[in-house]
XYZ file of C-alpha atoms in Angstrom:
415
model
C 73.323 104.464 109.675
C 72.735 108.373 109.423
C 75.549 110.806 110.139
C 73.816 112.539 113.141
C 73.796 109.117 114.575
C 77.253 107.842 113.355
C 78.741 111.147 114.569
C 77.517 110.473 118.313
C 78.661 107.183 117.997
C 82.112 107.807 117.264
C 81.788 111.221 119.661
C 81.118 108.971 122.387
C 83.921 106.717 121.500
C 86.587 110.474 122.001
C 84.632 111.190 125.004
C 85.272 108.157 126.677
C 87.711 106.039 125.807
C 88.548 104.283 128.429
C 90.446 100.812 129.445
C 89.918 98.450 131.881
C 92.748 96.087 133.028
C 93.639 92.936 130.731
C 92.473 90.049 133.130
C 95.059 86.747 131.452
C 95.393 83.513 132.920
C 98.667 80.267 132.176
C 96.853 78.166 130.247
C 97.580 74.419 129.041
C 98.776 75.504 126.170
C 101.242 72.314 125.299
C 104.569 73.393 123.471
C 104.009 77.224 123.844
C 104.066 78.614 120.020
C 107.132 80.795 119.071
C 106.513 84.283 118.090
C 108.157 86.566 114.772
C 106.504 90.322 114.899
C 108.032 92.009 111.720
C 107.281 95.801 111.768
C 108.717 97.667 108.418
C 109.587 101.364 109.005
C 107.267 103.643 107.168
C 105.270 101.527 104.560
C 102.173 101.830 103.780
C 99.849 99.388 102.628
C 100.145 100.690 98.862
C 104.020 99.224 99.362
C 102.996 95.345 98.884
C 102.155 94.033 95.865
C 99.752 91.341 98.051
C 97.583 94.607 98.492
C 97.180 95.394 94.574
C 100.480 97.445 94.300
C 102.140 97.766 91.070
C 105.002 100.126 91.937
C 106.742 97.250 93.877
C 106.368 93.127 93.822
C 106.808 91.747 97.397
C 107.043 87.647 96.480
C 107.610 86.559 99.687
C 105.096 88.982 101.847
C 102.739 87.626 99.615
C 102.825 84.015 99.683
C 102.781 84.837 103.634
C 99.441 86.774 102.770
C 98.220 84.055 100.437
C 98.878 80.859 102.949
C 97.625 83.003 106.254
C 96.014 86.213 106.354
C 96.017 89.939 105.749
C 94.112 92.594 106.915
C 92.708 95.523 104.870
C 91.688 97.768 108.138
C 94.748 97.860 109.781
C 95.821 101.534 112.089
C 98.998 102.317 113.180
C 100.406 105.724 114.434
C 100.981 108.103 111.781
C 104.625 108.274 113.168
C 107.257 105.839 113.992
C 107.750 106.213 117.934
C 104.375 106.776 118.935
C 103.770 103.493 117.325
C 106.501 101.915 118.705
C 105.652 102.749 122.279
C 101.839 101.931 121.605
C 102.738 98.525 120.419
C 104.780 97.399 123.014
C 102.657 98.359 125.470
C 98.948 97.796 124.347
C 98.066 101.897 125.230
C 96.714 104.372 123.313
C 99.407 107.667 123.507
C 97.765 109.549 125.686
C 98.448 107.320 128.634
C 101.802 106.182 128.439
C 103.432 108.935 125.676
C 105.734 111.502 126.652
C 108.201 112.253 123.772
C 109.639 111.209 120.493
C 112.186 108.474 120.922
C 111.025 107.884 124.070
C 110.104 104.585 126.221
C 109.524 106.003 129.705
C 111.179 103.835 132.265
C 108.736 101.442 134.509
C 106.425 100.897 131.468
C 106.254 97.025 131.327
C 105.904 95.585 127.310
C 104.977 91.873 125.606
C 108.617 91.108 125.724
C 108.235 91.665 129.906
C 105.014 89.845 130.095
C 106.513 86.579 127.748
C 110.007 86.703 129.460
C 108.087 85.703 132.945
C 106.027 83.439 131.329
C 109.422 81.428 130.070
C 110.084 82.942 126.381
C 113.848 83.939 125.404
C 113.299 87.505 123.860
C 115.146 89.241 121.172
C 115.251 92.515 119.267
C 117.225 93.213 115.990
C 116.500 96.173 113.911
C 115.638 100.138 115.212
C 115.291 101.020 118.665
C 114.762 104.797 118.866
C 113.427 104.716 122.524
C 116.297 105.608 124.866
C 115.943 109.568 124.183
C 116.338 111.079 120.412
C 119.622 113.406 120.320
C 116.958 116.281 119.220
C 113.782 115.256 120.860
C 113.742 118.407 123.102
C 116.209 118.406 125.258
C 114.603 114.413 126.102
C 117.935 112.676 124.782
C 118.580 109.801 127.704
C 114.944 109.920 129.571
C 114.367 106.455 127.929
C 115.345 102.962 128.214
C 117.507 100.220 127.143
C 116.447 97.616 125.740
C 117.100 94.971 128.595
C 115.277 97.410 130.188
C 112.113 96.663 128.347
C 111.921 92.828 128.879
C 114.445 91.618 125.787
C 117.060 89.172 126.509
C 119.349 90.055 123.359
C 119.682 93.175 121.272
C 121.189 93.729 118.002
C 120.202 97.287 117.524
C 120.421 100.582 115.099
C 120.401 103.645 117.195
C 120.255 102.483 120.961
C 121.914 105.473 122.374
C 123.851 107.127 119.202
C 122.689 106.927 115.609
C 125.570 106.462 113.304
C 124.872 104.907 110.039
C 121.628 102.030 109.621
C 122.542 101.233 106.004
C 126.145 100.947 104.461
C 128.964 100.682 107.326
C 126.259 100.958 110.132
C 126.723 101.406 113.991
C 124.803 98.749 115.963
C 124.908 98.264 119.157
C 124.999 93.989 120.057
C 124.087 93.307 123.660
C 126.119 96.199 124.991
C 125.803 99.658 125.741
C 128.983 100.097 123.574
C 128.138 100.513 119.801
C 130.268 98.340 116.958
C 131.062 99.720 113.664
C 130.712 97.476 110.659
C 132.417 98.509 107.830
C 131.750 96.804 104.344
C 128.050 95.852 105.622
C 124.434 96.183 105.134
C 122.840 96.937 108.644
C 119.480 94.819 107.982
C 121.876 91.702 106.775
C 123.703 92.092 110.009
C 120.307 92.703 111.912
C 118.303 89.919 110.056
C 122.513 87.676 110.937
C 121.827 88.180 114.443
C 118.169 87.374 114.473
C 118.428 83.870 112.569
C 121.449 83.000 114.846
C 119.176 83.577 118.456
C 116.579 81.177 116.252
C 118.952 78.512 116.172
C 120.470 78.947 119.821
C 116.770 79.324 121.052
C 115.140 76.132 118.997
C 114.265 74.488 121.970
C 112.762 77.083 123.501
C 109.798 79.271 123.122
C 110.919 82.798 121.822
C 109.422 86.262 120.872
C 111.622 87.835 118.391
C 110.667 91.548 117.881
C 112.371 93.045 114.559
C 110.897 96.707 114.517
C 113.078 97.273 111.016
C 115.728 99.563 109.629
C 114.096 99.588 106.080
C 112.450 101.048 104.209
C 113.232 104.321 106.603
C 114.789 107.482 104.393
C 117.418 107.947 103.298
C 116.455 106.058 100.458
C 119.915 104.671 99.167
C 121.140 101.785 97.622
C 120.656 98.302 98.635
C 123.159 95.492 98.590
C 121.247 94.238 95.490
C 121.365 97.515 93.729
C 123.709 97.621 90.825
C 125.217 101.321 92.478
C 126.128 99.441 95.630
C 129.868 98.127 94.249
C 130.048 102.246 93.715
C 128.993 104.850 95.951
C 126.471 103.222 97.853
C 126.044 105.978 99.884
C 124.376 108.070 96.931
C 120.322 109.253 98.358
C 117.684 109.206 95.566
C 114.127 108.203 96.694
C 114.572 106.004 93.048
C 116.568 103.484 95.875
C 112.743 102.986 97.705
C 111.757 100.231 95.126
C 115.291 98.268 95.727
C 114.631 99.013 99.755
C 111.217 97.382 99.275
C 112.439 94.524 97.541
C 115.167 94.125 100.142
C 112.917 94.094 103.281
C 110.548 91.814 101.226
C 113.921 89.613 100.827
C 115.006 89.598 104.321
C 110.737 88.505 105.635
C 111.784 85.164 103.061
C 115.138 84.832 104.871
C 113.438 84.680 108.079
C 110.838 82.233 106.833
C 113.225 80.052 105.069
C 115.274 79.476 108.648
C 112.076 78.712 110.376
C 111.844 75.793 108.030
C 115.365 75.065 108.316
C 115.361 74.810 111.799
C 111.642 73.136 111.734
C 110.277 75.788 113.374
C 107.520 76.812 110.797
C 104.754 75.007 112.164
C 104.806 76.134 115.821
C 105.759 79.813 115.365
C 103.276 82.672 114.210
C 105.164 85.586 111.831
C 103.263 88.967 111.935
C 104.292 91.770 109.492
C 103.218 94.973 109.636
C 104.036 98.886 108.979
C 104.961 101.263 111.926
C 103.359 103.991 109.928
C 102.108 105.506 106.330
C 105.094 105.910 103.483
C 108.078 108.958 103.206
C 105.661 111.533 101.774
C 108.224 111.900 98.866
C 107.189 108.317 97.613
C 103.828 108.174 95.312
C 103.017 104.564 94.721
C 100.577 102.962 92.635
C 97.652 100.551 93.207
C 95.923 100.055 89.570
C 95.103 102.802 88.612
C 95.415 105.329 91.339
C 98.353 106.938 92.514
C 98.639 107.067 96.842
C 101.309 109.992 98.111
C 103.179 108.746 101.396
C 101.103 110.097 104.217
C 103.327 109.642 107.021
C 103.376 112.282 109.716
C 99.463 112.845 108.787
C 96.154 111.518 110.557
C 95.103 110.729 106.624
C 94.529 107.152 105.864
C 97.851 107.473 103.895
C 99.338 107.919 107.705
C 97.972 105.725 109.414
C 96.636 102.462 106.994
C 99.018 99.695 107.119
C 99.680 96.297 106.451
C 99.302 93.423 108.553
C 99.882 90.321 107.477
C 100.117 86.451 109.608
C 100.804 83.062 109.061
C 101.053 80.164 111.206
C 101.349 76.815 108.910
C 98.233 74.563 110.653
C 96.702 77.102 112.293
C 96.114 80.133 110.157
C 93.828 79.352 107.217
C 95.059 80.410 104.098
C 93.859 82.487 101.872
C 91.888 84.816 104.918
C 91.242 88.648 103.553
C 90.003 90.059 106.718
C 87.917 93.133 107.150
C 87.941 93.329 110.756
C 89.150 96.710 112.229
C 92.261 95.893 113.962
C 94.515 98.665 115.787
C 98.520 98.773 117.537
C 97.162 98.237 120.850
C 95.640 94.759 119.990
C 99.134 93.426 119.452
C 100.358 93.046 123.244
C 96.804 91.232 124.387
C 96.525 88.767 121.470
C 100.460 88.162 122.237
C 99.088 87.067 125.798
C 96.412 85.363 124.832
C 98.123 83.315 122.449
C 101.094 82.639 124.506
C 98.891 81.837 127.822
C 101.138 84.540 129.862
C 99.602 86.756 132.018
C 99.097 90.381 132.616
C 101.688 91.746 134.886
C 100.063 93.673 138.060
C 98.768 97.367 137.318
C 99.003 96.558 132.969
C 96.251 98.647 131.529
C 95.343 97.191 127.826
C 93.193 99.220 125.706
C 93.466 96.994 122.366
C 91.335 93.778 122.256
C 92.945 89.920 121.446
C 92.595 89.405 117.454
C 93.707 85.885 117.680
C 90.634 84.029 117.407
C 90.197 85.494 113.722
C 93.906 85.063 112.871
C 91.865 81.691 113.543
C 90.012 81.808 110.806
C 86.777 82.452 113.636
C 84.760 85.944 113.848
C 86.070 86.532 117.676
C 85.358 89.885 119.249
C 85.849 92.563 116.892
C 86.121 96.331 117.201
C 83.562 98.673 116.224
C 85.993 101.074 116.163
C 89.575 102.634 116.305
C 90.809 105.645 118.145
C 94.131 107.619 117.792
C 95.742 110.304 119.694
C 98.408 111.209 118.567
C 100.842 113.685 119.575
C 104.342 113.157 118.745
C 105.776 116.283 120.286
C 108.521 116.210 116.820
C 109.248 118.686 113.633
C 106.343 120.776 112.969
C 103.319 117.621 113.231
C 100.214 118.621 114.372
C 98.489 117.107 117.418
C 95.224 114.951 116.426
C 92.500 112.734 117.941
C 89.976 111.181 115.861
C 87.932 107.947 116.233
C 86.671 105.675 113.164
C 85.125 102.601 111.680
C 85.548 101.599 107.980
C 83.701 103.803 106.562
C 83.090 107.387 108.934
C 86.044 109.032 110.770
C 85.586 111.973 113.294
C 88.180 114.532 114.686
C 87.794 115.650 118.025
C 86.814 119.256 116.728
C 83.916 117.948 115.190
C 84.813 117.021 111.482
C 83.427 114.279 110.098
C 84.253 112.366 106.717
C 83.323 109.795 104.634
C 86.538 108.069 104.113
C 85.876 105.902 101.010
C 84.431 108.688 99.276
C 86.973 111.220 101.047
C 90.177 109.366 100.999
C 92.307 112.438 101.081
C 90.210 113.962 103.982
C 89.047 117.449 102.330
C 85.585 118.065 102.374
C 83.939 117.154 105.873
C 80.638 116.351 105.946
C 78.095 119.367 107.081
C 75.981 118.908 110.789
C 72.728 116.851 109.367
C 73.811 115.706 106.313
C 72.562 112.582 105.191
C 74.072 110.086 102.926
């Protein structure tokens, strides 16, 4: 395709990207399938070894990615909350996005839309959308997590922050946090989370674990040797031990499933929130990929997903198909049988028919806008495919041949 036409292509798409409502029937869907949606905080897909790294090896990701499937297009947010609200509610930011660390009350998520349609919800891990302490004089203007549709909550910065890592403050079904001294926040996050599993066997379930790690600072995990000694101690050295740890915790989770006999009725999705710490350079072969998060760059915003569902998910799928945040909440529906609640606009499209292993409906396309209204990031709105990506403002670049987005192509040019 030329660029004159590829540009109006993807112009058209940041004219007029629109949504209609997500129209989502019960269905006979027999037991209803139980649902694990892993989202690290700030990896990249240059983090997992299933995705040629060789800074890091990620065992357990992988043979997740090797028995289901993984996704080499994936687009998140280049920033944690405007992910995190996009997600949960299937809407591009400039709808439903009014500040960092912010979940504006009345916006209804997959954890409302499964609760009515009889799943017991849960979220362990980092919240970050009742109102930041800094966001702009915002601190309080968003919810609780009962609030938005979950059941149970064992949580890293609900209201106050505290520590996430060594003697964290979590907050456990309660508005009043808990201090636990001696512990490792994720092990007392991923504690929680295999306990609902068991209490909940019998019952379909969403489990939403939006994680603590790999999130700065970068300090010593419980498996580092500095941890019996000031574990406290920041170098970004401690990333490789935090991706080894998050890597161990997605095998913990897996390992109860099969415990519990779970495994075969319950899909796991992992994913990133966003691009890397931009103090991290990682390696894939070869190259060397700086952490892009914050930034529109492909280092911002290219992710992994990964899924398995034992029976259902072929193994061994690499898929190529564009796949963006907002497709989470309608494939969640889609696969669960639940329905839209009344007024739910859904701009992302179901991907469940090629978790499958079928082609489904793909996108052409991906769109962003992204303004996080936090530190000194730059607002941005861009539409892409594989291949071309256009800014609002008219530049244009060839993405494989661009990756670090610094020469945009000219008006006319052909390639």
């Amino acid at each position: 395709m030329g660029t004159l036409v590829r540009r109006a292509f993807l112009a058209a798409i940041l004219i007029s990207t629109t949504s209609g409502l997500l129209k989502a029937s019960r269905v006979d869907t027999g037991k209803l399938p139980n649902i694990v949606l892993i989202m690290a905080d700030d990896l990249g897909y240059e983090g997992l070894s299933c995705y040629g790294s060789t800074s890091y090896m990620t065992p357990r990701i992988d043979q997740l990615a090797a028995t289901g499937a993984r996704f080499d297009h994936f687009y998140s947010q280049p920033l944690c909350t405007p992910t995190r609200v996009q997600i949960m509610t299937g809407q591009y930011n400039f709808r439903n996005y009014h500040g960092f660390g912010i979940l504006s009350p009345g916006e209804k998520t997959f954890a409302h839309s499964l609760k009515q349609a009889g799943y017991a919800t849960c979220v362990v891990g980092k919240w970050q959308l009742w109102g930041y302490n800094n966001a702009r004089g915002k601190r309080g203007l968003g919810v609780y997590p009962e609030e938005a549709g979950f059941d149970e909550y064992c949580l890293w910065q609900s209201e106050e922050r505290g520590e996430r890592y060594a003697d964290p403050l979590l907050y456990r079904n309660q508005r009043k946090p808990e201090l636990f001294e001696g512990r490792y926040g994720p092990d007392v996050c991923v504690d929680y989370l295999c306990d609902f599993l068991s209490r909940n066997r019998e019952q379909p379930f969403l489990v939403y674990y939006p994680m603590i790690l790999t999130h700065a600072p970068f300090v010593p995990t419980p498996l580092s040797p500095e941890w019996s000694g000031n574990r406290k101690q920041r170098d970004p050295r401690f990333f490789a031990d935090m991706v080894a740890y998050m890597d161990k915790l997605v095998g913990r989770i897996a390992d109860e499933l099969d415990r519990l006999g779970l495994r075969d009725n319950t899909l796991i999705l992992f994913l990133g929130d966003n691009g890397t710490h931009r103090s991290i350079t990682s390696r894939i072969g070869d190259r060397l990929i700086q952490g892009g998060k914050g930034t529109p760059t492909d280092a911002g915003t290219r992710v992994p997903l990964v899924a398995n569902w034992p029976g259902t998910i072929p193994g061994g799928q690499i898929r190529d198909d564009l796949v963006d945040t907002t497709d989470f909440l309608p494939t969640l529906l889609e696969l669960s049988g639940a329905a839209a609640l009344p007024g739910m606009k859904v701009d992302g499209r179901s991907f469940l028919p090629q978790l499958k292993g079928q082609t489904g409906d793909p996108r052409e396309w991906v769109f962003c806008h992204y303004d996080p209204e936090w530190g000194s990031w730059e607002k941005s709105r861009f539409a892409r495919d594989r291949r071309w990506k256009l800014y609002d403002d008219g530049r244009l670049y060839d993405i494989p041949a661009d990756t670090l987005e610094e020469q945009p192509m000219r008006p006319g040019e052909e390639t």
